[in-house]
Every structure is written in structure tokens, then in C-alpha cells.
Amino acid sequence: DVKVTQSSRYLVKRTGEKVFLECVQDMDHENMFWYRQDPGLGLRLIYFSYDVKMKEKGDIPEGYSVSREKKERFSLILESASTNQTSMYLCASSLWGDEGLFFGPGTRLTVL
Amino acid sequence: AQSVTQLDSQVPVFEEAPVELRCNYSSSVSVYLFWYVQYPNQGLQLLLKYLSGSTLVKGINGFEAEFNKSQTSFHLRKPSVHISDTAEYFCAVTENSGYSTLTFGKGTMLLVSP
């Protein structure tokens, strides 16, 4: 089975801090994704990557950046955390479009 | 661009009753369709998917969905629900060519009570 792990289940940060959310997948998937999930809004795509050192903006990239130095690892960076970035962050990976996505357990981030 | 509409934000049902969760999509090209389930405090898990062929697809935990191209729908059904089916369900769509990303609906919370 594909395993996608995220570095933290819960995280509390202060406004203005730089925040790193790490995601690792163990199935050699080419594609990795970061979504945020908010009540009533569903999942919204922040950034995705189809290859090492490659990144593409999703629907809501403002305030975020990403890094993919190795195939198995995809990091989401909040350069200066703000309270409106309090959310559940979900990482996912996939091999092909028809396989769907494999999700990690999520990181619930609270910015105070 | 593609989009997904889940018509109900919450669906309350009694245990052992049938349930249908509705999903409509919009796309100018052929699509793949998915249903995911999210149990409390967990990530999303794939329930089932439609790629091509038979319009009735069966998934895990007794769920099934029917693809209806003319009505651009992909409704999820289960003939008899259990308490353990209480979860949030997400419908998702992607174009079936190229590097298209998955677009999710806003989710439907299924609440099963005894």
C-alpha cells in the first residue's frame, strides 16, 4: 500500500513565523500535491509538482511556497504565517491521473 | 475548466436505511470521476472511481456510484448504511488527458444515527 506521511498531526504557530510542513511518500510517485481543507469549502489546491524541482501553482498559492528537492519529499512553506492560514493541510501523491490521489493523514495548523 | 457540485452539505439517515449522495460535474472534455471518504481526524481514502466502460461502479464498504453522462452526474449510493459510515464524502473530477489536477466538491457529511 502507498504510504503518505506528514511530519505533524497538529501544529500551533504564531503570526509572522515561518512554517514548514513536510510530506513524504514511499511509492516512487511522480506527482505530489498540497491541499488545504476548510469547513464548507472542501479541498482547495495550493501547489503541485510533477517532478523533482518542478512546481506549479494551484488555485490558492498566495502566501505559500513549496520545495521538492527529492522525489519522495514535498514541503509546503508558509513564509510568514497569518491567522487566515489556520486550516487542515493535506498532502497527496499519485502515479497517473486515473489512479486518483493517495492522501496523508493531514496536519491541523493553528496560527495564533 | 472543470467543477464539481455536491448538492447536500449534510445528509442525516437512520441506520440500515438506503442513502444517495448527489454529485454533479461540469467539464468540456471527457473526465475521470472519484468518490473519497474522510473519517474524523483522518486523511481522505478512495471509495471508488469511474474511468470508462460500465457506468455502474462498485467500491469499498458496499458503496456504488452511477455515471450519467447526459445528466453530468455521479451519485453515490448504499442500500443499507451503518453507524460506521458516518463520515464526510467528497466527489472529485479530473480531465482524462494530460496533466490535469483533481477538483473536489465541497463535501457531504453523512450522519448515521441508530
PDB file of C-alpha atoms in Angstrom:
ATOM      1  CA  ASP A   1       0.000   0.000   0.000  1.00  0.00           C
ATOM      2  CA  VAL A   2       1.055   3.551  -0.679  1.00  0.00           C
ATOM      3  CA  LYS A   3       2.015   5.410   2.409  1.00  0.00           C
ATOM      4  CA  VAL A   4       1.985   9.179   2.604  1.00  0.00           C
ATOM      5  CA  THR A   5       3.223  10.635   5.858  1.00  0.00           C
ATOM      6  CA  GLN A   6       3.103  14.185   7.145  1.00  0.00           C
ATOM      7  CA  SER A   7       5.549  15.466   9.718  1.00  0.00           C
ATOM      8  CA  SER A   8       2.988  16.673  12.262  1.00  0.00           C
ATOM      9  CA  ARG A   9      -0.664  15.941  13.005  1.00  0.00           C
ATOM     10  CA  TYR A  10      -1.127  19.151  14.988  1.00  0.00           C
ATOM     11  CA  LEU A  11       0.891  22.361  14.888  1.00  0.00           C
ATOM     12  CA  VAL A  12       0.491  25.685  16.663  1.00  0.00           C
ATOM     13  CA  LYS A  13       2.437  28.704  15.409  1.00  0.00           C
ATOM     14  CA  ARG A  14       2.420  32.443  15.972  1.00  0.00           C
ATOM     15  CA  THR A  15       1.641  35.116  13.405  1.00  0.00           C
ATOM     16  CA  GLY A  16       4.712  36.002  11.377  1.00  0.00           C
ATOM     17  CA  GLU A  17       6.548  32.727  11.963  1.00  0.00           C
ATOM     18  CA  LYS A  18       7.957  30.736   9.049  1.00  0.00           C
ATOM     19  CA  VAL A  19       6.283  27.348   8.960  1.00  0.00           C
ATOM     20  CA  PHE A  20       7.419  24.161   7.227  1.00  0.00           C
ATOM     21  CA  LEU A  21       5.028  21.294   6.559  1.00  0.00           C
ATOM     22  CA  GLU A  22       6.749  18.144   5.372  1.00  0.00           C
ATOM     23  CA  CYS A  23       5.295  15.309   3.318  1.00  0.00           C
ATOM     24  CA  VAL A  24       6.944  12.031   2.342  1.00  0.00           C
ATOM     25  CA  GLN A  25       5.617   9.242   0.098  1.00  0.00           C
ATOM     26  CA  ASP A  26       7.172   5.812  -0.223  1.00  0.00           C
ATOM     27  CA  MET A  27       5.848   4.566  -3.583  1.00  0.00           C
ATOM     28  CA  ASP A  28       8.033   6.410  -6.079  1.00  0.00           C
ATOM     29  CA  HIS A  29       5.134   8.574  -7.258  1.00  0.00           C
ATOM     30  CA  GLU A  30       5.917  11.303  -9.751  1.00  0.00           C
ATOM     31  CA  ASN A  31       3.145  13.650  -8.670  1.00  0.00           C
ATOM     32  CA  MET A  32       2.654  15.338  -5.321  1.00  0.00           C
ATOM     33  CA  PHE A  33       0.075  17.850  -4.142  1.00  0.00           C
ATOM     34  CA  TRP A  34      -0.749  20.163  -1.255  1.00  0.00           C
ATOM     35  CA  TYR A  35      -4.373  20.973  -0.448  1.00  0.00           C
ATOM     36  CA  ARG A  36      -5.965  22.919   2.342  1.00  0.00           C
ATOM     37  CA  GLN A  37      -9.321  21.883   3.735  1.00  0.00           C
ATOM     38  CA  ASP A  38     -11.740  24.298   5.376  1.00  0.00           C
ATOM     39  CA  PRO A  39     -15.321  23.679   6.558  1.00  0.00           C
ATOM     40  CA  GLY A  40     -17.814  24.400   3.805  1.00  0.00           C
ATOM     41  CA  LEU A  41     -15.093  24.991   1.214  1.00  0.00           C
ATOM     42  CA  GLY A  42     -13.911  21.447   0.591  1.00  0.00           C
ATOM     43  CA  LEU A  43     -10.350  20.877  -0.610  1.00  0.00           C
ATOM     44  CA  ARG A  44      -8.519  23.609  -2.450  1.00  0.00           C
ATOM     45  CA  LEU A  45      -5.267  23.025  -4.310  1.00  0.00           C
ATOM     46  CA  ILE A  46      -2.339  25.148  -3.164  1.00  0.00           C
ATOM     47  CA  TYR A  47       0.606  23.800  -5.176  1.00  0.00           C
ATOM     48  CA  PHE A  48       1.549  20.644  -7.014  1.00  0.00           C
ATOM     49  CA  SER A  49       4.632  19.075  -8.523  1.00  0.00           C
ATOM     50  CA  TYR A  50       5.034  16.630 -11.399  1.00  0.00           C
ATOM     51  CA  ASP A  51       8.758  16.096 -10.960  1.00  0.00           C
ATOM     52  CA  VAL A  52      11.724  16.889  -8.768  1.00  0.00           C
ATOM     53  CA  LYS A  53      12.480  20.614  -8.610  1.00  0.00           C
ATOM     54  CA  MET A  54       9.312  21.318 -10.570  1.00  0.00           C
ATOM     55  CA  LYS A  55       6.305  23.143  -9.109  1.00  0.00           C
ATOM     56  CA  GLU A  56       3.048  24.550 -10.354  1.00  0.00           C
ATOM     57  CA  LYS A  57       0.620  26.932  -8.670  1.00  0.00           C
ATOM     58  CA  GLY A  58      -2.787  25.628  -7.798  1.00  0.00           C
ATOM     59  CA  ASP A  59      -5.922  27.620  -7.108  1.00  0.00           C
ATOM     60  CA  ILE A  60      -4.790  29.399  -3.931  1.00  0.00           C
ATOM     61  CA  PRO A  61      -0.971  29.762  -3.906  1.00  0.00           C
ATOM     62  CA  GLU A  62      -0.825  33.202  -2.275  1.00  0.00           C
ATOM     63  CA  GLY A  63       1.144  33.180   0.959  1.00  0.00           C
ATOM     64  CA  TYR A  64       2.662  29.768   0.284  1.00  0.00           C
ATOM     65  CA  SER A  65       5.702  28.299  -1.433  1.00  0.00           C
ATOM     66  CA  VAL A  66       6.905  24.730  -1.949  1.00  0.00           C
ATOM     67  CA  SER A  67      10.091  22.764  -2.315  1.00  0.00           C
ATOM     68  CA  ARG A  68      10.740  19.412  -3.963  1.00  0.00           C
ATOM     69  CA  GLU A  69      14.417  18.543  -3.777  1.00  0.00           C
ATOM     70  CA  LYS A  70      13.849  14.782  -3.749  1.00  0.00           C
ATOM     71  CA  LYS A  71      11.190  12.729  -5.485  1.00  0.00           C
ATOM     72  CA  GLU A  72       9.691  11.375  -2.272  1.00  0.00           C
ATOM     73  CA  ARG A  73       9.507  14.653  -0.351  1.00  0.00           C
ATOM     74  CA  PHE A  74       7.315  17.691  -0.942  1.00  0.00           C
ATOM     75  CA  SER A  75       7.416  20.582   1.517  1.00  0.00           C
ATOM     76  CA  LEU A  76       4.908  23.381   1.967  1.00  0.00           C
ATOM     77  CA  ILE A  77       6.275  26.644   3.345  1.00  0.00           C
ATOM     78  CA  LEU A  78       4.344  29.487   4.912  1.00  0.00           C
ATOM     79  CA  GLU A  79       6.808  32.366   4.659  1.00  0.00           C
ATOM     80  CA  SER A  80       5.048  34.496   7.283  1.00  0.00           C
ATOM     81  CA  ALA A  81       2.121  32.719   8.882  1.00  0.00           C
ATOM     82  CA  SER A  82      -1.139  34.582   9.278  1.00  0.00           C
ATOM     83  CA  THR A  83      -4.317  33.715  11.171  1.00  0.00           C
ATOM     84  CA  ASN A  84      -6.229  33.114   7.927  1.00  0.00           C
ATOM     85  CA  GLN A  85      -3.867  30.232   7.215  1.00  0.00           C
ATOM     86  CA  THR A  86      -5.294  28.289  10.149  1.00  0.00           C
ATOM     87  CA  SER A  87      -6.548  25.168   8.417  1.00  0.00           C
ATOM     88  CA  MET A  88      -6.153  21.457   7.790  1.00  0.00           C
ATOM     89  CA  TYR A  89      -3.368  20.786   5.281  1.00  0.00           C
ATOM     90  CA  LEU A  90      -3.459  17.591   3.260  1.00  0.00           C
ATOM     91  CA  CYS A  91      -0.630  16.186   1.195  1.00  0.00           C
ATOM     92  CA  ALA A  92      -1.281  13.680  -1.590  1.00  0.00           C
ATOM     93  CA  SER A  93       0.640  11.764  -4.230  1.00  0.00           C
ATOM     94  CA  SER A  94      -0.213   9.893  -7.406  1.00  0.00           C
ATOM     95  CA  LEU A  95       1.373   7.959 -10.239  1.00  0.00           C
ATOM     96  CA  TRP A  96      -1.131   8.517 -13.029  1.00  0.00           C
ATOM     97  CA  GLY A  97      -4.300  10.590 -13.332  1.00  0.00           C
ATOM     98  CA  ASP A  98      -6.546   7.537 -13.492  1.00  0.00           C
ATOM     99  CA  GLU A  99      -5.250   6.169 -10.189  1.00  0.00           C
ATOM    100  CA  GLY A 100      -6.590   9.016  -8.132  1.00  0.00           C
ATOM    101  CA  LEU A 101      -4.725  10.502  -5.205  1.00  0.00           C
ATOM    102  CA  PHE A 102      -3.291   8.899  -2.085  1.00  0.00           C
ATOM    103  CA  PHE A 103      -3.591  11.181   0.922  1.00  0.00           C
ATOM    104  CA  GLY A 104      -1.626  11.637   4.100  1.00  0.00           C
ATOM    105  CA  PRO A 105      -3.410  11.987   7.460  1.00  0.00           C
ATOM    106  CA  GLY A 106      -3.276  15.783   7.404  1.00  0.00           C
ATOM    107  CA  THR A 107      -1.727  18.490   9.559  1.00  0.00           C
ATOM    108  CA  ARG A 108      -4.068  20.721  11.532  1.00  0.00           C
ATOM    109  CA  LEU A 109      -2.300  24.077  11.725  1.00  0.00           C
ATOM    110  CA  THR A 110      -3.399  26.797  14.121  1.00  0.00           C
ATOM    111  CA  VAL A 111      -1.869  30.257  13.754  1.00  0.00           C
ATOM    112  CA  LEU A 112      -2.331  32.476  16.797  1.00  0.00           C
TER     113      LEU A 112
ATOM    114  CA  ALA B   1     -12.041  24.242 -16.507  1.00  0.00           C
ATOM    115  CA  GLN B   2     -13.836  21.588 -14.509  1.00  0.00           C
ATOM    116  CA  SER B   3     -16.047  21.957 -11.449  1.00  0.00           C
ATOM    117  CA  VAL B   4     -17.968  19.761  -9.025  1.00  0.00           C
ATOM    118  CA  THR B   5     -21.182  20.462  -7.153  1.00  0.00           C
ATOM    119  CA  GLN B   6     -22.275  18.398  -4.204  1.00  0.00           C
ATOM    120  CA  LEU B   7     -25.850  19.381  -3.673  1.00  0.00           C
ATOM    121  CA  ASP B   8     -26.171  18.482   0.003  1.00  0.00           C
ATOM    122  CA  SER B   9     -23.831  19.647   2.733  1.00  0.00           C
ATOM    123  CA  GLN B  10     -25.366  17.218   5.253  1.00  0.00           C
ATOM    124  CA  VAL B  11     -27.429  14.062   4.872  1.00  0.00           C
ATOM    125  CA  PRO B  12     -28.922  12.574   8.045  1.00  0.00           C
ATOM    126  CA  VAL B  13     -30.178   8.986   7.836  1.00  0.00           C
ATOM    127  CA  PHE B  14     -31.104   6.179  10.164  1.00  0.00           C
ATOM    128  CA  GLU B  15     -29.057   3.021  10.380  1.00  0.00           C
ATOM    129  CA  GLU B  16     -29.974   0.342   7.785  1.00  0.00           C
ATOM    130  CA  ALA B  17     -31.719   2.907   5.569  1.00  0.00           C
ATOM    131  CA  PRO B  18     -30.569   3.479   1.971  1.00  0.00           C
ATOM    132  CA  VAL B  19     -28.697   6.643   1.096  1.00  0.00           C
ATOM    133  CA  GLU B  20     -27.793   8.622  -2.010  1.00  0.00           C
ATOM    134  CA  LEU B  21     -25.202  11.398  -2.027  1.00  0.00           C
ATOM    135  CA  ARG B  22     -25.502  13.608  -5.074  1.00  0.00           C
ATOM    136  CA  CYS B  23     -22.675  14.899  -7.261  1.00  0.00           C
ATOM    137  CA  ASN B  24     -22.817  16.883 -10.486  1.00  0.00           C
ATOM    138  CA  TYR B  25     -19.822  17.936 -12.512  1.00  0.00           C
ATOM    139  CA  SER B  26     -19.005  20.322 -15.303  1.00  0.00           C
ATOM    140  CA  SER B  27     -16.292  19.831 -17.902  1.00  0.00           C
ATOM    141  CA  SER B  28     -15.817  20.493 -21.607  1.00  0.00           C
ATOM    142  CA  VAL B  29     -13.881  17.252 -22.117  1.00  0.00           C
ATOM    143  CA  SER B  30     -14.091  13.624 -21.030  1.00  0.00           C
ATOM    144  CA  VAL B  31     -13.442  13.068 -17.362  1.00  0.00           C
ATOM    145  CA  TYR B  32     -12.486  10.609 -14.667  1.00  0.00           C
ATOM    146  CA  LEU B  33     -14.672  10.723 -11.547  1.00  0.00           C
ATOM    147  CA  PHE B  34     -13.896   9.743  -7.972  1.00  0.00           C
ATOM    148  CA  TRP B  35     -15.535   9.473  -4.576  1.00  0.00           C
ATOM    149  CA  TYR B  36     -13.444   9.812  -1.433  1.00  0.00           C
ATOM    150  CA  VAL B  37     -14.377   9.304   2.214  1.00  0.00           C
ATOM    151  CA  GLN B  38     -12.882  11.091   5.202  1.00  0.00           C
ATOM    152  CA  TYR B  39     -13.427   9.659   8.665  1.00  0.00           C
ATOM    153  CA  PRO B  40     -12.950  12.019  11.628  1.00  0.00           C
ATOM    154  CA  ASN B  41      -9.362  13.160  12.090  1.00  0.00           C
ATOM    155  CA  GLN B  42      -8.102  11.204   9.104  1.00  0.00           C
ATOM    156  CA  GLY B  43      -6.999  11.872   5.548  1.00  0.00           C
ATOM    157  CA  LEU B  44      -9.100  11.032   2.508  1.00  0.00           C
ATOM    158  CA  GLN B  45      -9.487   7.458   1.312  1.00  0.00           C
ATOM    159  CA  LEU B  46     -10.556   6.421  -2.179  1.00  0.00           C
ATOM    160  CA  LEU B  47     -14.018   4.802  -2.226  1.00  0.00           C
ATOM    161  CA  LEU B  48     -14.428   4.205  -5.952  1.00  0.00           C
ATOM    162  CA  LYS B  49     -13.679   5.659  -9.359  1.00  0.00           C
ATOM    163  CA  TYR B  50     -15.114   5.818 -12.862  1.00  0.00           C
ATOM    164  CA  LEU B  51     -12.653   5.808 -15.746  1.00  0.00           C
ATOM    165  CA  SER B  52     -14.577   4.271 -18.659  1.00  0.00           C
ATOM    166  CA  GLY B  53     -16.787   1.311 -19.535  1.00  0.00           C
ATOM    167  CA  SER B  54     -19.643   0.236 -17.301  1.00  0.00           C
ATOM    168  CA  THR B  55     -21.447   3.232 -15.853  1.00  0.00           C
ATOM    169  CA  LEU B  56     -22.113   1.448 -12.557  1.00  0.00           C
ATOM    170  CA  VAL B  57     -19.010   1.176 -10.432  1.00  0.00           C
ATOM    171  CA  LYS B  58     -18.657  -0.622  -7.152  1.00  0.00           C
ATOM    172  CA  GLY B  59     -16.350   0.449  -4.387  1.00  0.00           C
ATOM    173  CA  ILE B  60     -15.320  -0.470  -0.895  1.00  0.00           C
ATOM    174  CA  ASN B  61     -17.651  -0.825   2.085  1.00  0.00           C
ATOM    175  CA  GLY B  62     -20.695  -1.641  -0.078  1.00  0.00           C
ATOM    176  CA  PHE B  63     -20.852   1.702  -1.876  1.00  0.00           C
ATOM    177  CA  GLU B  64     -21.571   2.096  -5.573  1.00  0.00           C
ATOM    178  CA  ALA B  65     -21.949   5.013  -7.950  1.00  0.00           C
ATOM    179  CA  GLU B  66     -23.512   5.524 -11.341  1.00  0.00           C
ATOM    180  CA  PHE B  67     -22.048   7.715 -14.054  1.00  0.00           C
ATOM    181  CA  ASN B  68     -24.676   9.532 -16.094  1.00  0.00           C
ATOM    182  CA  LYS B  69     -23.109  11.462 -18.942  1.00  0.00           C
ATOM    183  CA  SER B  70     -26.299  13.148 -20.142  1.00  0.00           C
ATOM    184  CA  GLN B  71     -27.034  14.500 -16.678  1.00  0.00           C
ATOM    185  CA  THR B  72     -23.339  15.028 -15.836  1.00  0.00           C
ATOM    186  CA  SER B  73     -23.866  13.252 -12.550  1.00  0.00           C
ATOM    187  CA  PHE B  74     -22.025  10.690 -10.462  1.00  0.00           C
ATOM    188  CA  HIS B  75     -24.245   9.932  -7.470  1.00  0.00           C
ATOM    189  CA  LEU B  76     -23.052   7.683  -4.661  1.00  0.00           C
ATOM    190  CA  ARG B  77     -25.387   5.092  -3.162  1.00  0.00           C
ATOM    191  CA  LYS B  78     -25.513   2.477  -0.469  1.00  0.00           C
ATOM    192  CA  PRO B  79     -28.549   0.225   0.087  1.00  0.00           C
ATOM    193  CA  SER B  80     -28.133  -0.040   3.859  1.00  0.00           C
ATOM    194  CA  VAL B  81     -25.897   2.219   5.929  1.00  0.00           C
ATOM    195  CA  HIS B  82     -24.146   1.511   9.212  1.00  0.00           C
ATOM    196  CA  ILE B  83     -23.201   3.809  12.053  1.00  0.00           C
ATOM    197  CA  SER B  84     -19.588   3.391  10.944  1.00  0.00           C
ATOM    198  CA  ASP B  85     -20.405   5.063   7.603  1.00  0.00           C
ATOM    199  CA  THR B  86     -20.676   8.401   9.399  1.00  0.00           C
ATOM    200  CA  ALA B  87     -18.041  10.479   7.627  1.00  0.00           C
ATOM    201  CA  GLU B  88     -17.567  13.237   5.080  1.00  0.00           C
ATOM    202  CA  TYR B  89     -17.746  12.241   1.430  1.00  0.00           C
ATOM    203  CA  PHE B  90     -16.080  14.121  -1.402  1.00  0.00           C
ATOM    204  CA  CYS B  91     -16.744  13.859  -5.110  1.00  0.00           C
ATOM    205  CA  ALA B  92     -13.859  14.767  -7.433  1.00  0.00           C
ATOM    206  CA  VAL B  93     -13.245  15.138 -11.161  1.00  0.00           C
ATOM    207  CA  THR B  94     -10.242  15.319 -13.440  1.00  0.00           C
ATOM    208  CA  GLU B  95      -9.866  15.554 -17.198  1.00  0.00           C
ATOM    209  CA  ASN B  96      -8.770  12.247 -18.665  1.00  0.00           C
ATOM    210  CA  SER B  97      -5.847  13.575 -20.641  1.00  0.00           C
ATOM    211  CA  GLY B  98      -2.660  15.394 -19.929  1.00  0.00           C
ATOM    212  CA  TYR B  99      -1.559  16.722 -16.588  1.00  0.00           C
ATOM    213  CA  SER B 100      -4.917  17.654 -15.178  1.00  0.00           C
ATOM    214  CA  THR B 101      -5.362  18.076 -11.444  1.00  0.00           C
ATOM    215  CA  LEU B 102      -8.217  16.773  -9.320  1.00  0.00           C
ATOM    216  CA  THR B 103     -11.014  19.203  -8.489  1.00  0.00           C
ATOM    217  CA  PHE B 104     -13.062  18.433  -5.395  1.00  0.00           C
ATOM    218  CA  GLY B 105     -16.590  19.260  -4.358  1.00  0.00           C
ATOM    219  CA  LYS B 106     -17.269  20.890  -1.005  1.00  0.00           C
ATOM    220  CA  GLY B 107     -18.177  17.604   0.629  1.00  0.00           C
ATOM    221  CA  THR B 108     -21.293  15.976   2.074  1.00  0.00           C
ATOM    222  CA  MET B 109     -21.413  14.989   5.712  1.00  0.00           C
ATOM    223  CA  LEU B 110     -23.270  11.689   6.132  1.00  0.00           C
ATOM    224  CA  LEU B 111     -24.717  11.389   9.628  1.00  0.00           C
ATOM    225  CA  VAL B 112     -25.996   7.918  10.507  1.00  0.00           C
ATOM    226  CA  SER B 113     -27.995   7.579  13.695  1.00  0.00           C
ATOM    227  CA  PRO B 114     -29.395   4.480  15.427  1.00  0.00           C
TER     228      PRO B 114
END
